[in-house]
Tab-separated table of N, CA, C and O in Angstrom:
chain	number	residue	atom	x	y	z
A	142	UNK	N	-4.968	22.885	2.627
A	142	UNK	CA	-5.610	21.609	2.430
A	142	UNK	C	-6.991	21.802	1.825
A	142	UNK	O	-7.649	22.806	2.067
A	143	UNK	N	-7.399	20.813	1.063
A	143	UNK	CA	-8.694	20.826	0.418
A	143	UNK	C	-9.412	19.532	0.759
A	143	UNK	O	-8.839	18.442	0.665
A	144	UNK	N	-10.648	19.663	1.144
A	144	UNK	CA	-11.496	18.504	1.363
A	144	UNK	C	-12.502	18.418	0.230
A	144	UNK	O	-13.171	19.399	-0.091
A	145	UNK	N	-12.599	17.251	-0.363
A	145	UNK	CA	-13.524	17.012	-1.457
A	145	UNK	C	-14.488	15.912	-1.045
A	145	UNK	O	-14.061	14.857	-0.583
A	146	UNK	N	-15.761	16.159	-1.229
A	146	UNK	CA	-16.791	15.195	-0.857
A	146	UNK	C	-17.707	14.980	-2.042
A	146	UNK	O	-18.389	15.902	-2.483
A	147	UNK	N	-17.729	13.742	-2.536
A	147	UNK	CA	-18.595	13.395	-3.647
A	147	UNK	C	-19.965	12.963	-3.145
A	147	UNK	O	-20.098	12.413	-2.049
A	148	UNK	N	-20.954	13.173	-3.972
A	148	UNK	CA	-22.290	12.688	-3.693
A	148	UNK	C	-23.017	12.482	-5.014
A	148	UNK	O	-22.561	12.935	-6.060
A	149	UNK	N	-24.130	11.799	-4.953
A	149	UNK	CA	-24.962	11.616	-6.128
A	149	UNK	C	-24.891	10.252	-6.767
A	149	UNK	O	-25.625	9.985	-7.728
A	150	UNK	N	-24.029	9.395	-6.260
A	150	UNK	CA	-23.949	8.059	-6.810
A	150	UNK	C	-25.167	7.239	-6.454
A	150	UNK	O	-25.990	7.621	-5.623
A	151	UNK	N	-25.283	6.103	-7.093
A	151	UNK	CA	-26.405	5.231	-6.841
A	151	UNK	C	-26.493	4.148	-7.881
A	151	UNK	O	-25.557	3.921	-8.649
A	152	UNK	N	-27.619	3.483	-7.896
A	152	UNK	CA	-27.882	2.405	-8.848
A	152	UNK	C	-28.907	2.880	-9.859
A	152	UNK	O	-29.977	3.362	-9.477
A	153	UNK	N	-28.571	2.745	-11.120
A	153	UNK	CA	-29.477	3.141	-12.191
A	153	UNK	C	-29.491	2.077	-13.264
A	153	UNK	O	-28.573	1.262	-13.372
A	154	UNK	N	-30.522	2.081	-14.051
A	154	UNK	CA	-30.616	1.174	-15.183
A	154	UNK	C	-29.794	1.696	-16.351
A	154	UNK	O	-29.564	2.898	-16.480
A	155	UNK	N	-29.344	0.784	-17.177
A	155	UNK	CA	-28.647	1.185	-18.389
A	155	UNK	C	-29.502	2.160	-19.186
A	155	UNK	O	-30.711	1.978	-19.332
A	156	UNK	N	-28.853	3.197	-19.691
A	156	UNK	CA	-29.561	4.239	-20.400
A	156	UNK	C	-30.018	5.378	-19.525
A	156	UNK	O	-30.445	6.417	-20.042
A	157	UNK	N	-29.920	5.204	-18.230
A	157	UNK	CA	-30.337	6.228	-17.297
A	157	UNK	C	-29.270	7.273	-17.068
A	157	UNK	O	-28.203	7.262	-17.687
A	158	UNK	N	-29.554	8.169	-16.136
A	158	UNK	CA	-28.678	9.292	-15.868
A	158	UNK	C	-28.452	9.474	-14.378
A	158	UNK	O	-29.305	9.130	-13.550
A	159	UNK	N	-27.310	10.016	-14.053
A	159	UNK	CA	-26.980	10.442	-12.711
A	159	UNK	C	-26.174	11.724	-12.804
A	159	UNK	O	-25.471	11.949	-13.796
A	160	UNK	N	-26.258	12.534	-11.779
A	160	UNK	CA	-25.388	13.687	-11.666
A	160	UNK	C	-24.607	13.594	-10.373
A	160	UNK	O	-25.188	13.586	-9.281
A	161	UNK	N	-23.304	13.508	-10.508
A	161	UNK	CA	-22.426	13.492	-9.358
A	161	UNK	C	-22.026	14.914	-8.998
A	161	UNK	O	-21.832	15.756	-9.874
A	162	UNK	N	-21.896	15.159	-7.717
A	162	UNK	CA	-21.444	16.447	-7.229
A	162	UNK	C	-20.196	16.264	-6.392
A	162	UNK	O	-20.032	15.253	-5.713
A	163	UNK	N	-19.336	17.241	-6.437
A	163	UNK	CA	-18.125	17.254	-5.636
A	163	UNK	C	-18.038	18.609	-4.963
A	163	UNK	O	-17.794	19.620	-5.627
A	164	UNK	N	-18.245	18.622	-3.664
A	164	UNK	CA	-18.197	19.850	-2.896
A	164	UNK	C	-16.819	20.016	-2.278
A	164	UNK	O	-16.309	19.105	-1.629
A	165	UNK	N	-16.238	21.169	-2.481
A	165	UNK	CA	-14.908	21.462	-1.974
A	165	UNK	C	-14.987	22.391	-0.774
A	165	UNK	O	-15.790	23.323	-0.741
A	166	UNK	N	-14.146	22.135	0.189
A	166	UNK	CA	-14.026	23.009	1.343
A	166	UNK	C	-12.557	23.221	1.654
A	166	UNK	O	-11.696	22.468	1.213
A	167	UNK	N	-12.282	24.241	2.425
A	167	UNK	CA	-10.908	24.598	2.722
A	167	UNK	C	-10.377	25.640	1.757
A	167	UNK	O	-9.766	26.617	2.162
A	168	UNK	N	-10.597	25.412	0.487
A	168	UNK	CA	-10.285	26.352	-0.574
A	168	UNK	C	-11.367	26.261	-1.628
A	168	UNK	O	-11.994	25.216	-1.782
A	169	UNK	N	-11.541	27.342	-2.349
A	169	UNK	CA	-12.516	27.310	-3.428
A	169	UNK	C	-12.040	26.378	-4.532
A	169	UNK	O	-10.864	26.328	-4.868
A	170	UNK	N	-12.965	25.640	-5.099
A	170	UNK	CA	-12.619	24.709	-6.163
A	170	UNK	C	-12.145	25.412	-7.424
A	170	UNK	O	-11.480	24.800	-8.260
A	171	UNK	N	-12.481	26.680	-7.584
A	171	UNK	CA	-12.062	27.420	-8.766
A	171	UNK	C	-10.559	27.639	-8.815
A	171	UNK	O	-10.018	28.010	-9.853
A	172	UNK	N	-9.882	27.405	-7.706
A	172	UNK	CA	-8.437	27.548	-7.650
A	172	UNK	C	-7.724	26.409	-8.372
A	172	UNK	O	-6.556	26.533	-8.734
A	173	UNK	N	-8.416	25.324	-8.605
A	173	UNK	CA	-7.794	24.103	-9.079
A	173	UNK	C	-8.387	23.606	-10.379
A	173	UNK	O	-9.557	23.854	-10.685
A	174	UNK	N	-7.562	22.889	-11.117
A	174	UNK	CA	-8.102	22.013	-12.138
A	174	UNK	C	-8.803	20.868	-11.416
A	174	UNK	O	-8.290	20.332	-10.435
A	175	UNK	N	-9.958	20.508	-11.904
A	175	UNK	CA	-10.735	19.465	-11.255
A	175	UNK	C	-10.955	18.305	-12.205
A	175	UNK	O	-11.179	18.501	-13.397
A	176	UNK	N	-10.898	17.123	-11.648
A	176	UNK	CA	-11.086	15.943	-12.466
A	176	UNK	C	-11.983	14.925	-11.803
A	176	UNK	O	-12.173	14.931	-10.583
A	177	UNK	N	-12.540	14.082	-12.631
A	177	UNK	CA	-13.263	12.903	-12.181
A	177	UNK	C	-12.533	11.666	-12.689
A	177	UNK	O	-12.153	11.591	-13.862
A	178	UNK	N	-12.355	10.727	-11.795
A	178	UNK	CA	-11.772	9.437	-12.112
A	178	UNK	C	-12.716	8.351	-11.644
A	178	UNK	O	-13.606	8.589	-10.827
A	179	UNK	N	-12.508	7.165	-12.146
A	179	UNK	CA	-13.307	6.046	-11.673
A	179	UNK	C	-12.437	4.808	-11.563
A	179	UNK	O	-11.429	4.664	-12.247
A	180	UNK	N	-12.859	3.917	-10.693
A	180	UNK	CA	-12.117	2.692	-10.469
A	180	UNK	C	-13.084	1.560	-10.189
A	180	UNK	O	-13.859	1.611	-9.240
A	181	UNK	N	-13.021	0.555	-11.019
A	181	UNK	CA	-13.785	-0.661	-10.825
A	181	UNK	C	-12.903	-1.693	-10.133
A	181	UNK	O	-11.672	-1.631	-10.234
A	182	UNK	N	-13.488	-2.654	-9.431
A	182	UNK	CA	-12.685	-3.667	-8.750
A	182	UNK	C	-11.719	-4.362	-9.693
A	182	UNK	O	-12.094	-4.791	-10.785
A	183	UNK	N	-10.470	-4.444	-9.284
A	183	UNK	CA	-9.451	-5.090	-10.085
A	183	UNK	C	-8.896	-4.251	-11.208
A	183	UNK	O	-8.036	-4.724	-11.963
A	184	UNK	N	-9.368	-3.032	-11.343
A	184	UNK	CA	-8.931	-2.152	-12.419
A	184	UNK	C	-8.122	-0.986	-11.879
A	184	UNK	O	-8.197	-0.637	-10.700
A	185	UNK	N	-7.358	-0.380	-12.762
A	185	UNK	CA	-6.654	0.839	-12.423
A	185	UNK	C	-7.640	1.999	-12.354
A	185	UNK	O	-8.690	1.989	-13.003
A	186	UNK	N	-7.290	2.980	-11.569
A	186	UNK	CA	-8.087	4.186	-11.540
A	186	UNK	C	-7.905	4.915	-12.870
A	186	UNK	O	-6.787	5.219	-13.274
A	187	UNK	N	-8.996	5.181	-13.549
A	187	UNK	CA	-8.915	5.751	-14.878
A	187	UNK	C	-9.543	7.131	-14.951
A	187	UNK	O	-10.505	7.449	-14.252
A	188	UNK	N	-8.987	7.921	-15.830
A	188	UNK	CA	-9.479	9.259	-16.068
A	188	UNK	C	-10.842	9.221	-16.722
A	188	UNK	O	-11.095	8.420	-17.623
A	189	UNK	N	-11.720	10.101	-16.273
A	189	UNK	CA	-13.050	10.234	-16.853
A	189	UNK	C	-13.232	11.594	-17.514
A	189	UNK	O	-13.574	11.688	-18.691
A	190	UNK	N	-13.001	12.656	-16.751
A	190	UNK	CA	-13.219	14.000	-17.258
A	190	UNK	C	-12.460	14.988	-16.392
A	190	UNK	O	-12.140	14.710	-15.241
A	191	UNK	N	-12.184	16.152	-16.953
A	191	UNK	CA	-11.518	17.206	-16.206
A	191	UNK	C	-11.987	18.555	-16.710
A	191	UNK	O	-12.462	18.688	-17.848
A	192	UNK	N	-11.839	19.555	-15.867
A	192	UNK	CA	-12.192	20.922	-16.223
A	192	UNK	C	-11.112	21.840	-15.687
A	192	UNK	O	-10.681	21.718	-14.536
A	193	UNK	N	-10.656	22.757	-16.511
A	193	UNK	CA	-9.528	23.597	-16.141
A	193	UNK	C	-9.933	24.675	-15.159
A	193	UNK	O	-11.108	25.055	-15.052
A	194	UNK	N	-8.947	25.210	-14.469
A	194	UNK	CA	-9.202	26.091	-13.339
A	194	UNK	C	-9.702	27.475	-13.736
A	194	UNK	O	-10.446	28.096	-12.984
A	195	UNK	N	-9.291	27.976	-14.871
A	195	UNK	CA	-9.634	29.339	-15.258
A	195	UNK	C	-10.611	29.415	-16.421
A	195	UNK	O	-11.628	30.113	-16.339
A	196	UNK	N	-10.303	28.734	-17.482
A	196	UNK	CA	-11.127	28.818	-18.678
A	196	UNK	C	-12.291	27.844	-18.684
A	196	UNK	O	-13.164	27.940	-19.543
A	197	UNK	N	-12.288	26.902	-17.763
A	197	UNK	CA	-13.295	25.842	-17.714
A	197	UNK	C	-13.307	25.007	-18.984
A	197	UNK	O	-14.348	24.486	-19.392
A	198	UNK	N	-12.152	24.885	-19.603
A	198	UNK	CA	-12.016	23.963	-20.720
A	198	UNK	C	-12.202	22.540	-20.213
A	198	UNK	O	-11.698	22.185	-19.147
A	199	UNK	N	-12.912	21.748	-20.964
A	199	UNK	CA	-13.237	20.395	-20.524
A	199	UNK	C	-12.512	19.353	-21.343
A	199	UNK	O	-12.180	19.558	-22.517
A	200	UNK	N	-12.281	18.213	-20.713
A	200	UNK	CA	-11.589	17.098	-21.318
A	200	UNK	C	-12.308	15.826	-20.912
A	200	UNK	O	-12.780	15.700	-19.781
A	201	UNK	N	-12.373	14.884	-21.829
A	201	UNK	CA	-13.097	13.653	-21.569
A	201	UNK	C	-12.335	12.443	-22.081
A	201	UNK	O	-11.658	12.503	-23.115
A	202	UNK	N	-12.465	11.368	-21.352
A	202	UNK	CA	-12.004	10.096	-21.869
A	202	UNK	C	-12.872	9.692	-23.051
A	202	UNK	O	-14.068	9.992	-23.096
A	203	UNK	N	-12.272	9.003	-24.002
A	203	UNK	CA	-13.025	8.583	-25.176
A	203	UNK	C	-14.231	7.723	-24.800
A	203	UNK	O	-15.264	7.764	-25.470
A	204	UNK	N	-14.110	6.972	-23.732
A	204	UNK	CA	-15.163	6.061	-23.339
A	204	UNK	C	-16.431	6.762	-22.868
A	204	UNK	O	-17.501	6.157	-22.854
A	205	UNK	N	-16.317	8.028	-22.474
A	205	UNK	CA	-17.477	8.752	-21.966
A	205	UNK	C	-17.829	9.965	-22.801
A	205	UNK	O	-18.859	10.609	-22.544
A	206	UNK	N	-17.027	10.278	-23.777
A	206	UNK	CA	-17.256	11.459	-24.596
A	206	UNK	C	-18.620	11.383	-25.272
A	206	UNK	O	-18.982	10.366	-25.851
A	207	UNK	N	-19.360	12.467	-25.168
A	207	UNK	CA	-20.694	12.519	-25.726
A	207	UNK	C	-21.774	12.065	-24.778
A	207	UNK	O	-22.965	12.283	-25.057
A	208	UNK	N	-21.394	11.437	-23.679
A	208	UNK	CA	-22.364	10.962	-22.699
A	208	UNK	C	-22.248	11.682	-21.360
A	208	UNK	O	-23.252	11.881	-20.682
A	209	UNK	N	-21.038	12.038	-20.988
A	209	UNK	CA	-20.796	12.695	-19.708
A	209	UNK	C	-20.454	14.159	-19.933
A	209	UNK	O	-19.835	14.520	-20.937
A	210	UNK	N	-20.816	14.990	-18.972
A	210	UNK	CA	-20.504	16.406	-19.024
A	210	UNK	C	-19.986	16.859	-17.671
A	210	UNK	O	-20.663	16.683	-16.655
A	211	UNK	N	-18.806	17.439	-17.660
A	211	UNK	CA	-18.259	18.000	-16.438
A	211	UNK	C	-18.498	19.505	-16.440
A	211	UNK	O	-18.396	20.162	-17.471
A	212	UNK	N	-18.824	20.036	-15.285
A	212	UNK	CA	-19.049	21.459	-15.149
A	212	UNK	C	-18.678	21.885	-13.738
A	212	UNK	O	-18.462	21.048	-12.862
A	213	UNK	N	-18.614	23.183	-13.540
A	213	UNK	CA	-18.295	23.674	-12.211
A	213	UNK	C	-19.083	24.925	-11.899
A	213	UNK	O	-19.468	25.686	-12.790
A	214	UNK	N	-19.326	25.123	-10.628
A	214	UNK	CA	-19.976	26.321	-10.131
A	214	UNK	C	-19.045	26.884	-9.069
A	214	UNK	O	-19.039	26.419	-7.929
A	215	UNK	N	-18.250	27.869	-9.465
A	215	UNK	CA	-17.276	28.421	-8.544
A	215	UNK	C	-17.904	29.042	-7.314
A	215	UNK	O	-17.345	28.968	-6.217
A	216	UNK	N	-19.066	29.662	-7.485
A	216	UNK	CA	-19.734	30.302	-6.362
A	216	UNK	C	-20.136	29.290	-5.301
A	216	UNK	O	-20.208	29.625	-4.114
A	217	UNK	N	-20.408	28.072	-5.718
A	217	UNK	CA	-20.808	27.017	-4.795
A	217	UNK	C	-19.660	26.076	-4.452
A	217	UNK	O	-19.857	25.123	-3.700
A	218	UNK	N	-18.491	26.344	-5.016
A	218	UNK	CA	-17.328	25.477	-4.802
A	218	UNK	C	-17.664	24.020	-5.099
A	218	UNK	O	-17.304	23.110	-4.344
A	219	UNK	N	-18.329	23.819	-6.202
A	219	UNK	CA	-18.831	22.497	-6.536
A	219	UNK	C	-18.528	22.167	-7.993
A	219	UNK	O	-18.646	23.025	-8.870
A	220	UNK	N	-18.138	20.939	-8.219
A	220	UNK	CA	-17.923	20.402	-9.555
A	220	UNK	C	-18.927	19.285	-9.776
A	220	UNK	O	-19.215	18.506	-8.860
A	221	UNK	N	-19.437	19.202	-10.984
A	221	UNK	CA	-20.456	18.223	-11.302
A	221	UNK	C	-19.999	17.304	-12.420
A	221	UNK	O	-19.194	17.674	-13.271
A	222	UNK	N	-20.547	16.127	-12.413
A	222	UNK	CA	-20.394	15.215	-13.531
A	222	UNK	C	-21.776	14.699	-13.889
A	222	UNK	O	-22.350	13.883	-13.161
A	223	UNK	N	-22.310	15.213	-14.969
A	223	UNK	CA	-23.585	14.739	-15.480
A	223	UNK	C	-23.328	13.526	-16.349
A	223	UNK	O	-22.580	13.606	-17.321
A	224	UNK	N	-23.943	12.426	-16.009
A	224	UNK	CA	-23.731	11.174	-16.704
A	224	UNK	C	-25.045	10.737	-17.336
A	224	UNK	O	-26.021	10.469	-16.634
A	225	UNK	N	-25.055	10.686	-18.634
A	225	UNK	CA	-26.225	10.276	-19.391
A	225	UNK	C	-25.904	9.012	-20.175
A	225	UNK	O	-24.746	8.674	-20.401
A	226	UNK	N	-26.948	8.350	-20.620
A	226	UNK	CA	-26.793	7.126	-21.411
A	226	UNK	C	-25.833	6.154	-20.742
A	226	UNK	O	-24.926	5.601	-21.374
A	227	UNK	N	-26.038	5.941	-19.475
A	227	UNK	CA	-25.126	5.106	-18.710
A	227	UNK	C	-25.148	3.666	-19.192
A	227	UNK	O	-26.186	3.137	-19.597
A	228	UNK	N	-23.982	3.057	-19.121
A	228	UNK	CA	-23.781	1.683	-19.536
A	228	UNK	C	-23.281	0.865	-18.356
A	228	UNK	O	-22.660	1.407	-17.445
A	229	UNK	N	-23.515	-0.439	-18.363
A	229	UNK	CA	-22.991	-1.263	-17.270
A	229	UNK	C	-21.489	-1.110	-17.063
A	229	UNK	O	-21.018	-1.185	-15.920
A	230	UNK	N	-20.742	-0.887	-18.128
A	230	UNK	CA	-19.308	-0.717	-17.995
A	230	UNK	C	-18.908	0.589	-17.317
A	230	UNK	O	-17.728	0.791	-17.015
A	231	UNK	N	-19.870	1.475	-17.073
A	231	UNK	CA	-19.607	2.675	-16.301
A	231	UNK	C	-19.601	2.410	-14.799
A	231	UNK	O	-19.270	3.301	-14.016
A	232	UNK	N	-19.988	1.219	-14.401
A	232	UNK	CA	-20.033	0.868	-12.993
A	232	UNK	C	-18.647	0.971	-12.375
A	232	UNK	O	-17.691	0.355	-12.857
A	233	UNK	N	-18.539	1.751	-11.323
A	233	UNK	CA	-17.259	1.984	-10.671
A	233	UNK	C	-17.476	2.901	-9.480
A	233	UNK	O	-18.558	3.469	-9.306
A	234	UNK	N	-16.436	3.045	-8.688
A	234	UNK	CA	-16.400	4.111	-7.709
A	234	UNK	C	-15.844	5.344	-8.400
A	234	UNK	O	-14.774	5.281	-9.017
A	235	UNK	N	-16.540	6.430	-8.301
A	235	UNK	CA	-16.137	7.667	-8.947
A	235	UNK	C	-15.530	8.607	-7.923
A	235	UNK	O	-16.096	8.833	-6.849
A	236	UNK	N	-14.386	9.152	-8.281
A	236	UNK	CA	-13.640	10.024	-7.393
A	236	UNK	C	-13.478	11.409	-7.996
A	236	UNK	O	-13.152	11.542	-9.177
A	237	UNK	N	-13.670	12.394	-7.183
A	237	UNK	CA	-13.370	13.767	-7.532
A	237	UNK	C	-11.942	14.074	-7.095
A	237	UNK	O	-11.494	13.596	-6.047
A	238	UNK	N	-11.226	14.860	-7.880
A	238	UNK	CA	-9.845	15.178	-7.567
A	238	UNK	C	-9.526	16.610	-7.960
A	238	UNK	O	-10.116	17.166	-8.890
A	239	UNK	N	-8.578	17.193	-7.248
A	239	UNK	CA	-8.134	18.557	-7.494
A	239	UNK	C	-6.650	18.569	-7.810
A	239	UNK	O	-5.859	17.886	-7.159
A	240	UNK	N	-6.282	19.376	-8.793
A	240	UNK	CA	-4.922	19.463	-9.299
A	240	UNK	C	-4.460	20.914	-9.184
A	240	UNK	O	-5.091	21.806	-9.749
A	241	UNK	N	-3.363	21.143	-8.491
A	241	UNK	CA	-2.876	22.509	-8.285
A	241	UNK	C	-1.961	22.982	-9.399
A	241	UNK	O	-1.551	24.137	-9.409
A	242	UNK	N	-1.626	22.143	-10.346
A	242	UNK	CA	-0.714	22.513	-11.421
A	242	UNK	C	-1.394	23.441	-12.421
A	242	UNK	O	-2.610	23.640	-12.404
A	243	UNK	N	-0.591	23.998	-13.311
A	243	UNK	CA	-1.106	24.943	-14.290
A	243	UNK	C	-1.766	24.269	-15.482
A	243	UNK	O	-2.544	24.904	-16.194
A	244	UNK	N	-1.442	23.025	-15.718
A	244	UNK	CA	-2.003	22.298	-16.845
A	244	UNK	C	-2.866	21.149	-16.350
A	244	UNK	O	-2.545	20.498	-15.358
A	245	UNK	N	-3.935	20.913	-17.066
A	245	UNK	CA	-4.826	19.816	-16.722
A	245	UNK	C	-4.134	18.494	-17.020
A	245	UNK	O	-3.554	18.307	-18.089
A	246	UNK	N	-4.224	17.582	-16.074
A	246	UNK	CA	-3.661	16.262	-16.252
A	246	UNK	C	-4.743	15.217	-16.388
A	246	UNK	O	-5.881	15.400	-15.944
A	247	UNK	N	-4.390	14.113	-17.024
A	247	UNK	CA	-5.311	12.998	-17.177
A	247	UNK	C	-4.827	11.764	-16.429
A	247	UNK	O	-5.447	10.707	-16.518
A	248	UNK	N	-3.743	11.896	-15.702
A	248	UNK	CA	-3.240	10.808	-14.884
A	248	UNK	C	-3.588	11.058	-13.424
A	248	UNK	O	-3.521	12.181	-12.947
A	249	UNK	N	-3.931	10.001	-12.732
A	249	UNK	CA	-4.281	10.138	-11.328
A	249	UNK	C	-3.145	10.754	-10.525
A	249	UNK	O	-3.382	11.513	-9.580
A	250	UNK	N	-1.913	10.452	-10.914
A	250	UNK	CA	-0.766	10.973	-10.194
A	250	UNK	C	-0.615	12.475	-10.324
A	250	UNK	O	0.152	13.084	-9.578
A	251	UNK	N	-1.327	13.082	-11.253
A	251	UNK	CA	-1.257	14.525	-11.439
A	251	UNK	C	-2.078	15.293	-10.411
A	251	UNK	O	-1.927	16.507	-10.306
A	252	UNK	N	-2.918	14.600	-9.682
A	252	UNK	CA	-3.859	15.261	-8.785
A	252	UNK	C	-3.393	15.197	-7.342
A	252	UNK	O	-2.812	14.195	-6.893
A	253	UNK	N	-3.689	16.249	-6.619
A	253	UNK	CA	-3.160	16.440	-5.278
A	253	UNK	C	-4.147	16.109	-4.169
A	253	UNK	O	-3.745	15.734	-3.065
A	254	UNK	N	-5.414	16.286	-4.431
A	254	UNK	CA	-6.444	16.054	-3.431
A	254	UNK	C	-7.530	15.177	-4.006
A	254	UNK	O	-7.898	15.309	-5.176
A	255	UNK	N	-8.065	14.314	-3.162
A	255	UNK	CA	-9.048	13.339	-3.602
A	255	UNK	C	-10.214	13.250	-2.638
A	255	UNK	O	-10.038	13.382	-1.424
A	256	UNK	N	-11.384	13.029	-3.199
A	256	UNK	CA	-12.536	12.730	-2.381
A	256	UNK	C	-12.563	11.268	-1.997
A	256	UNK	O	-11.681	10.480	-2.367
A	257	UNK	N	-13.580	10.901	-1.250
A	257	UNK	CA	-13.675	9.529	-0.745
A	257	UNK	C	-14.286	8.564	-1.754
A	257	UNK	O	-14.201	7.350	-1.561
A	258	UNK	N	-14.885	9.086	-2.791
A	258	UNK	CA	-15.496	8.266	-3.809
A	258	UNK	C	-16.972	8.049	-3.576
A	258	UNK	O	-17.454	8.052	-2.449
A	259	UNK	N	-17.688	7.865	-4.661
A	259	UNK	CA	-19.103	7.541	-4.595
A	259	UNK	C	-19.389	6.433	-5.605
A	259	UNK	O	-18.908	6.466	-6.735
A	260	UNK	N	-20.145	5.456	-5.174
A	260	UNK	CA	-20.395	4.278	-6.000
A	260	UNK	C	-21.463	4.561	-7.047
A	260	UNK	O	-22.541	5.076	-6.731
A	261	UNK	N	-21.157	4.201	-8.267
A	261	UNK	CA	-22.125	4.239	-9.356
A	261	UNK	C	-22.269	2.828	-9.892
A	261	UNK	O	-21.281	2.199	-10.283
A	262	UNK	N	-23.478	2.333	-9.892
A	262	UNK	CA	-23.753	1.003	-10.402
A	262	UNK	C	-24.823	1.098	-11.474
A	262	UNK	O	-25.890	1.667	-11.242
A	263	UNK	N	-24.530	0.542	-12.624
A	263	UNK	CA	-25.452	0.586	-13.749
A	263	UNK	C	-25.865	-0.844	-14.073
A	263	UNK	O	-25.028	-1.681	-14.413
A	264	UNK	N	-27.131	-1.115	-13.957
A	264	UNK	CA	-27.654	-2.441	-14.229
A	264	UNK	C	-28.060	-2.560	-15.687
A	264	UNK	O	-28.485	-1.588	-16.319
A	265	UNK	N	-27.948	-3.763	-16.213
A	265	UNK	CA	-28.292	-4.005	-17.601
A	265	UNK	C	-29.765	-4.289	-17.773
A	265	UNK	O	-30.495	-4.543	-16.816
């Protein structure tokens, strides 16, 4: 089993930045492909970014490409999501997820473990 705990959410002005952290316990996060998803009220949970388990290849949704950066620190069992140039439409609960498969997925159903979520609110 893997426990994932997100932190770093909050309220920021449009154009501002936040860095989300996802701390893994039970197993090292380097064992898994890691992803960030977000869900706004009334919306489906959508893919934001992912990082592969071995090569640390990164993947981004078109909506955040160029603004968000996913990274990982295997020694700290932590995955990060640096969010810059935030927009009001980025407002959502952000979830960290772990995928035990060999290929990175962009669907929520591809992930096996989930954090509790952290709220990000971007004011205009």
